[in-house]
Short mmCIF file of C-alpha atoms and ligand atoms in Angstrom, two decimals:
data_model
loop_
_atom_site.label_atom_id
_atom_site.label_comp_id
_atom_site.label_asym_id
_atom_site.label_seq_id
_atom_site.Cartn_x
_atom_site.Cartn_y
_atom_site.Cartn_z
CA MET A 1 3.33 -17.82 16.39
CA THR A 2 0.61 -16.52 14.38
CA ASN A 3 -2.89 -17.20 15.09
CA THR A 4 -4.92 -15.83 12.59
CA ASN A 5 -8.30 -16.85 14.29
CA ASN A 6 -7.43 -14.40 17.34
CA LEU A 7 -5.95 -11.73 15.06
CA LEU A 8 -5.80 -8.40 17.53
CA ALA A 9 -5.88 -5.03 16.24
CA ILE A 10 -4.30 -2.32 18.68
CA ILE A 11 -5.78 0.89 18.18
CA GLY A 12 -3.75 3.79 19.07
CA GLY A 13 -5.09 7.00 20.18
CA THR A 14 -3.63 10.38 21.40
CA GLY A 15 0.27 9.72 22.50
CA LEU A 16 0.41 6.45 20.95
CA GLY A 17 1.08 7.12 17.00
CA ASN A 18 2.90 4.11 16.88
CA LEU A 19 3.94 0.75 18.74
CA LYS A 20 7.73 0.96 18.86
CA ASN A 21 8.13 -2.60 19.88
CA LEU A 22 6.29 -3.70 16.73
CA GLU A 23 8.50 -5.86 14.28
CA ILE A 24 6.58 -4.37 10.89
CA ILE A 25 5.99 -6.50 8.24
CA ARG A 26 3.59 -4.59 6.03
CA HIS A 27 1.40 -1.80 5.83
CA GLN A 28 -2.19 -2.24 4.10
CA VAL A 29 -4.51 0.65 2.83
CA VAL A 30 -8.16 -0.79 2.74
CA ASN A 31 -10.85 0.81 0.95
CA THR A 32 -14.17 0.47 2.65
CA PRO A 33 -17.90 1.06 1.74
CA TYR A 34 -17.82 4.10 4.04
CA GLY A 35 -15.16 5.91 3.06
CA GLU A 36 -11.41 6.06 3.92
CA PRO A 37 -10.14 4.71 7.11
CA SER A 38 -7.82 7.27 9.22
CA ALA A 39 -4.84 5.21 8.09
CA PRO A 40 -3.44 2.07 6.65
CA LEU A 41 -3.37 -0.81 8.68
CA THR A 42 0.13 -1.58 10.19
CA PHE A 43 0.49 -5.55 10.36
CA GLY A 44 3.30 -6.72 12.70
CA LEU A 45 5.00 -8.96 15.35
CA ILE A 46 5.07 -7.97 18.81
CA GLY A 47 6.58 -11.03 20.96
CA GLY A 48 6.15 -13.42 18.33
CA SER A 49 2.40 -12.87 17.71
CA GLU A 50 0.83 -11.21 14.71
CA VAL A 51 -0.88 -7.98 15.56
CA ILE A 52 -2.49 -4.98 13.67
CA PHE A 53 -1.71 -1.47 14.43
CA PHE A 54 -4.08 1.26 13.94
CA ALA A 55 -3.71 5.00 14.27
CA ARG A 56 -7.33 6.47 15.42
CA HIS A 57 -6.14 9.68 14.34
CA GLY A 58 -4.01 9.09 11.43
CA HIS A 59 -0.22 8.93 11.56
CA SER A 60 0.37 12.71 11.84
CA HIS A 61 -2.34 12.99 14.42
CA ARG A 62 -4.67 15.18 12.56
CA ILE A 63 -8.24 14.25 12.59
CA PRO A 64 -9.97 15.13 15.48
CA PRO A 65 -12.35 12.94 17.85
CA HIS A 66 -15.35 14.04 16.16
CA GLN A 67 -14.51 13.79 12.39
CA ILE A 68 -13.10 10.38 12.57
CA ASN A 69 -14.57 7.91 10.11
CA TYR A 70 -15.23 5.29 12.85
CA ARG A 71 -17.25 3.11 10.39
CA ALA A 72 -14.51 3.34 7.86
CA ASN A 73 -11.99 2.14 10.84
CA LEU A 74 -13.69 -0.85 11.87
CA TRP A 75 -15.16 -2.13 8.65
CA ALA A 76 -11.21 -1.98 7.63
CA LEU A 77 -10.16 -3.70 10.77
CA LYS A 78 -13.19 -6.48 10.02
CA GLU A 79 -12.04 -6.73 6.18
CA ALA A 80 -8.32 -7.48 7.36
CA GLY A 81 -9.73 -10.49 9.61
CA VAL A 82 -9.36 -8.79 13.03
CA SER A 83 -11.27 -10.28 15.92
CA GLN A 84 -9.95 -8.67 18.67
CA ILE A 85 -9.34 -4.99 19.44
CA ILE A 86 -7.46 -3.21 22.51
CA ALA A 87 -8.19 0.50 21.76
CA VAL A 88 -5.91 2.39 23.79
CA ALA A 89 -7.12 6.02 24.64
CA ALA A 90 -6.05 9.07 26.64
CA VAL A 91 -8.87 10.39 29.31
CA GLY A 92 -9.46 12.61 32.05
CA GLY A 93 -9.59 11.29 35.53
CA ILE A 94 -12.67 12.09 37.85
CA THR A 95 -12.92 9.93 40.44
CA PRO A 96 -10.04 9.66 42.93
CA SER A 97 -8.68 6.22 42.24
CA VAL A 98 -8.08 7.23 38.63
CA ALA A 99 -5.29 9.64 39.12
CA PRO A 100 -2.64 10.99 35.96
CA SER A 101 -0.66 8.34 34.95
CA VAL A 102 -2.70 5.50 36.15
CA LEU A 103 -4.11 2.95 33.35
CA CYS A 104 -7.81 2.18 33.49
CA ILE A 105 -9.75 -0.82 31.76
CA PRO A 106 -13.48 0.53 32.05
CA ASP A 107 -16.19 -2.06 32.23
CA GLN A 108 -19.20 0.41 31.60
CA VAL A 109 -19.58 3.11 29.25
CA ILE A 110 -21.87 6.30 28.70
CA ASP A 111 -22.27 8.03 25.26
CA TYR A 112 -22.57 11.65 25.28
CA THR A 113 -21.74 12.32 21.68
CA TYR A 114 -23.51 13.49 18.99
CA GLY A 115 -23.88 14.09 14.96
CA ARG A 116 -21.44 11.37 14.89
CA GLU A 117 -21.95 8.14 11.87
CA HIS A 118 -22.80 5.51 14.85
CA THR A 119 -24.53 2.14 13.40
CA PHE A 120 -23.89 0.15 10.24
CA PHE A 121 -27.45 -0.78 10.40
CA GLU A 122 -29.20 1.96 8.44
CA GLY A 123 -30.61 2.18 4.44
CA GLU A 124 -32.39 -0.75 2.96
CA LEU A 125 -32.35 -3.26 5.58
CA GLU A 126 -33.85 -6.62 5.77
CA SER A 127 -34.83 -6.22 9.27
CA VAL A 128 -34.12 -3.55 12.00
CA THR A 129 -30.73 -5.01 14.20
CA HIS A 130 -30.36 -4.18 17.82
CA ILE A 131 -27.16 -5.49 19.27
CA ASP A 132 -26.62 -6.43 22.88
CA PHE A 133 -24.63 -3.91 24.59
CA THR A 134 -25.32 -4.81 28.33
CA TYR A 135 -21.62 -5.46 28.82
CA PRO A 136 -19.87 -3.28 26.31
CA TYR A 137 -16.67 -4.19 26.57
CA SER A 138 -15.00 -7.94 26.33
CA GLU A 139 -14.55 -9.73 29.49
CA SER A 140 -12.03 -12.04 28.29
CA LEU A 141 -9.93 -9.27 26.79
CA ARG A 142 -10.38 -7.06 30.02
CA ARG A 143 -9.25 -10.10 31.94
CA GLU A 144 -6.08 -10.83 29.73
CA LEU A 145 -5.41 -6.80 30.58
CA SER A 146 -5.65 -7.20 34.02
CA HIS A 147 -3.52 -10.51 34.09
CA ALA A 148 -0.59 -8.75 32.17
CA ALA A 149 -0.93 -5.85 34.34
CA GLY A 150 -0.62 -7.91 37.42
CA LEU A 151 2.34 -9.65 36.28
CA LEU A 152 4.17 -6.22 35.34
CA SER A 153 2.86 -4.97 38.91
CA LEU A 154 1.54 -2.02 36.72
CA ASP A 155 -0.81 0.43 38.47
CA VAL A 156 -4.06 -0.56 36.67
CA VAL A 157 -7.88 0.22 38.06
CA THR A 158 -9.88 -2.76 36.54
CA GLY A 159 -13.35 -1.25 35.97
CA GLY A 160 -15.22 2.07 36.09
CA VAL A 161 -17.81 3.92 33.91
CA TYR A 162 -15.96 5.77 30.80
CA GLY A 163 -18.03 8.89 29.44
CA CYS A 164 -17.80 9.95 25.87
CA THR A 165 -17.78 13.18 25.35
CA GLN A 166 -18.15 14.92 22.00
CA GLY A 167 -14.76 17.11 21.89
CA PRO A 168 -12.41 18.33 20.72
CA ARG A 169 -12.85 20.62 23.45
CA LEU A 170 -12.28 19.52 26.93
CA GLU A 171 -15.05 20.01 29.59
CA SER A 172 -16.26 22.76 31.89
CA ILE A 173 -16.54 22.23 35.52
CA ALA A 174 -20.08 21.67 35.35
CA GLU A 175 -20.05 19.13 32.76
CA VAL A 176 -17.55 16.99 34.75
CA LYS A 177 -19.93 17.50 37.86
CA ARG A 178 -22.56 16.10 35.53
CA LEU A 179 -20.39 13.41 34.21
CA GLU A 180 -19.75 12.25 38.09
CA ARG A 181 -23.40 12.59 38.89
CA ASP A 182 -24.06 10.25 36.34
CA GLY A 183 -21.44 7.77 37.71
CA CYS A 184 -18.55 8.27 34.91
CA ASP A 185 -15.03 7.70 36.23
CA ILE A 186 -13.24 8.56 33.31
CA VAL A 187 -13.90 10.75 30.24
CA GLY A 188 -12.86 10.89 26.67
CA MET A 189 -13.73 11.57 23.41
CA THR A 190 -13.14 8.65 21.11
CA GLY A 191 -14.66 5.53 22.89
CA MET A 192 -18.11 5.75 20.97
CA PRO A 193 -19.19 4.93 18.62
CA GLU A 194 -16.07 2.78 18.43
CA ALA A 195 -16.96 -0.09 20.89
CA SER A 196 -20.48 -0.23 19.64
CA LEU A 197 -19.40 -0.39 15.86
CA ALA A 198 -16.99 -3.03 16.86
CA ARG A 199 -19.97 -5.06 18.50
CA GLU A 200 -22.04 -4.55 15.42
CA LEU A 201 -19.19 -6.19 13.46
CA GLY A 202 -18.68 -8.90 15.85
CA MET A 203 -15.38 -8.16 17.01
CA ASP A 204 -14.48 -8.39 20.66
CA TYR A 205 -13.42 -4.86 22.07
CA ALA A 206 -11.71 -3.78 25.07
CA HIS A 207 -10.36 -0.32 25.90
CA LEU A 208 -7.21 0.47 27.61
CA THR A 209 -6.89 4.20 28.79
CA VAL A 210 -4.34 6.24 30.02
CA ILE A 211 -5.13 9.04 32.63
CA ALA A 212 -3.49 12.03 31.14
CA ASN A 213 -5.04 14.82 33.60
CA TRP A 214 -7.51 15.35 36.12
CA ALA A 215 -10.77 16.06 34.57
CA ALA A 216 -11.82 19.92 34.82
CA GLY A 217 -12.28 21.15 38.32
CA LYS A 218 -10.86 18.09 39.72
CA ASN A 219 -7.54 19.88 40.55
CA GLY A 220 -8.58 22.72 42.54
CA ASP A 221 -8.60 25.69 40.70
CA GLN A 222 -6.23 24.72 37.88
CA VAL A 223 -6.77 24.75 34.27
CA ILE A 224 -5.53 21.64 31.84
CA THR A 225 -3.00 22.57 29.79
CA MET A 226 -1.55 20.37 26.79
CA ASP A 227 2.20 20.28 28.24
CA GLU A 228 0.68 18.46 31.25
CA ILE A 229 -1.39 16.02 29.00
CA ASP A 230 1.77 15.25 26.97
CA ALA A 231 4.13 14.57 29.82
CA THR A 232 1.63 12.76 31.77
CA LEU A 233 0.95 10.50 28.37
CA LYS A 234 4.66 9.86 27.64
CA ASP A 235 4.65 8.09 30.80
CA GLY A 236 1.55 6.39 30.32
CA MET A 237 1.99 4.95 26.82
CA ARG A 238 5.35 3.30 28.00
CA LYS A 239 3.15 1.31 30.31
CA VAL A 240 1.01 0.40 27.65
CA ARG A 241 3.34 -0.48 25.33
CA SER A 242 5.25 -2.97 28.05
CA LEU A 243 1.42 -3.96 29.04
CA ILE A 244 0.52 -4.87 25.24
CA GLN A 245 4.04 -6.66 24.96
CA GLN A 246 3.19 -9.04 27.88
CA VAL A 247 -0.32 -9.70 26.62
CA LEU A 248 1.30 -10.67 23.14
CA GLU A 249 4.15 -12.60 25.12
CA GLN A 250 1.31 -14.42 27.13
CA ARG A 251 -0.35 -15.45 24.25
CA ALA A 252 2.81 -16.92 22.28
CA VAL A 253 3.38 -19.22 24.91
CA LEU A 254 -0.27 -20.45 24.86
N1 HPA B 301 -11.66 15.29 28.73
C1 HPA B 301 -11.91 14.58 27.72
N2 HPA B 301 -11.13 13.98 27.06
C2 HPA B 301 -9.73 13.81 27.37
C3 HPA B 301 -9.53 14.39 28.70
C4 HPA B 301 -10.48 15.06 29.32
O1 HPA B 301 -10.05 15.98 30.27
N3 HPA B 301 -7.94 13.86 28.53
C5 HPA B 301 -7.92 13.47 27.67
N4 HPA B 301 -8.45 13.50 26.95
#
């Protein structure tokens, strides 16, 4: 069943370059006034509901977080008729409940990035536009995700503060301590300006994060290795796929 009024896009990040349970219908290249998006849009069906999959880092995972053209990506999704986005991302866990392999649906964000094209409101504007960002994520999408997670008995933390760092390097111990003092529970590199650009374009946006590792200094004196991140993400992304399937199956029966 297709409901184009509520067209949902899944943005896949590290560890989620495709959706194996997606029945692909077509691919679409979108040109935008802001340049080239990371990848073509993939239209398909999951559980009978139409969905668009979009690879944030490109199909071969070639674009690092600070070089992603977030404006082109969000514009392309809006242009395709998307009104809702579930943005999947790998993060580091800072506070005790967000251990590796757990999923977290944050409810707040702090932006530590710099030098990224972060707004559509610039240039020759008729008026300055300030969007409300009190609640940065869509409550209804967050509820839908939590409900689906409950039905699947998945280990999901609902709520928490996402800190978005510039990357592409991981953080130092002192930086993670600062993030913790600021109130961050998880840390990633791609959630901003993605969330605020979605808000500027009037699209609902929720962040579905997978804890890939303990953030720096949160696992004794261990350093963080890519092997550890890859292994944990494999398990975490399996949960993400089944969660997304559940959300779409729920929609199909409504
Ligand atoms: N920090 C920032 N981004 C991340 C991390 C991290 O520890 N793990 C996965 N993405």
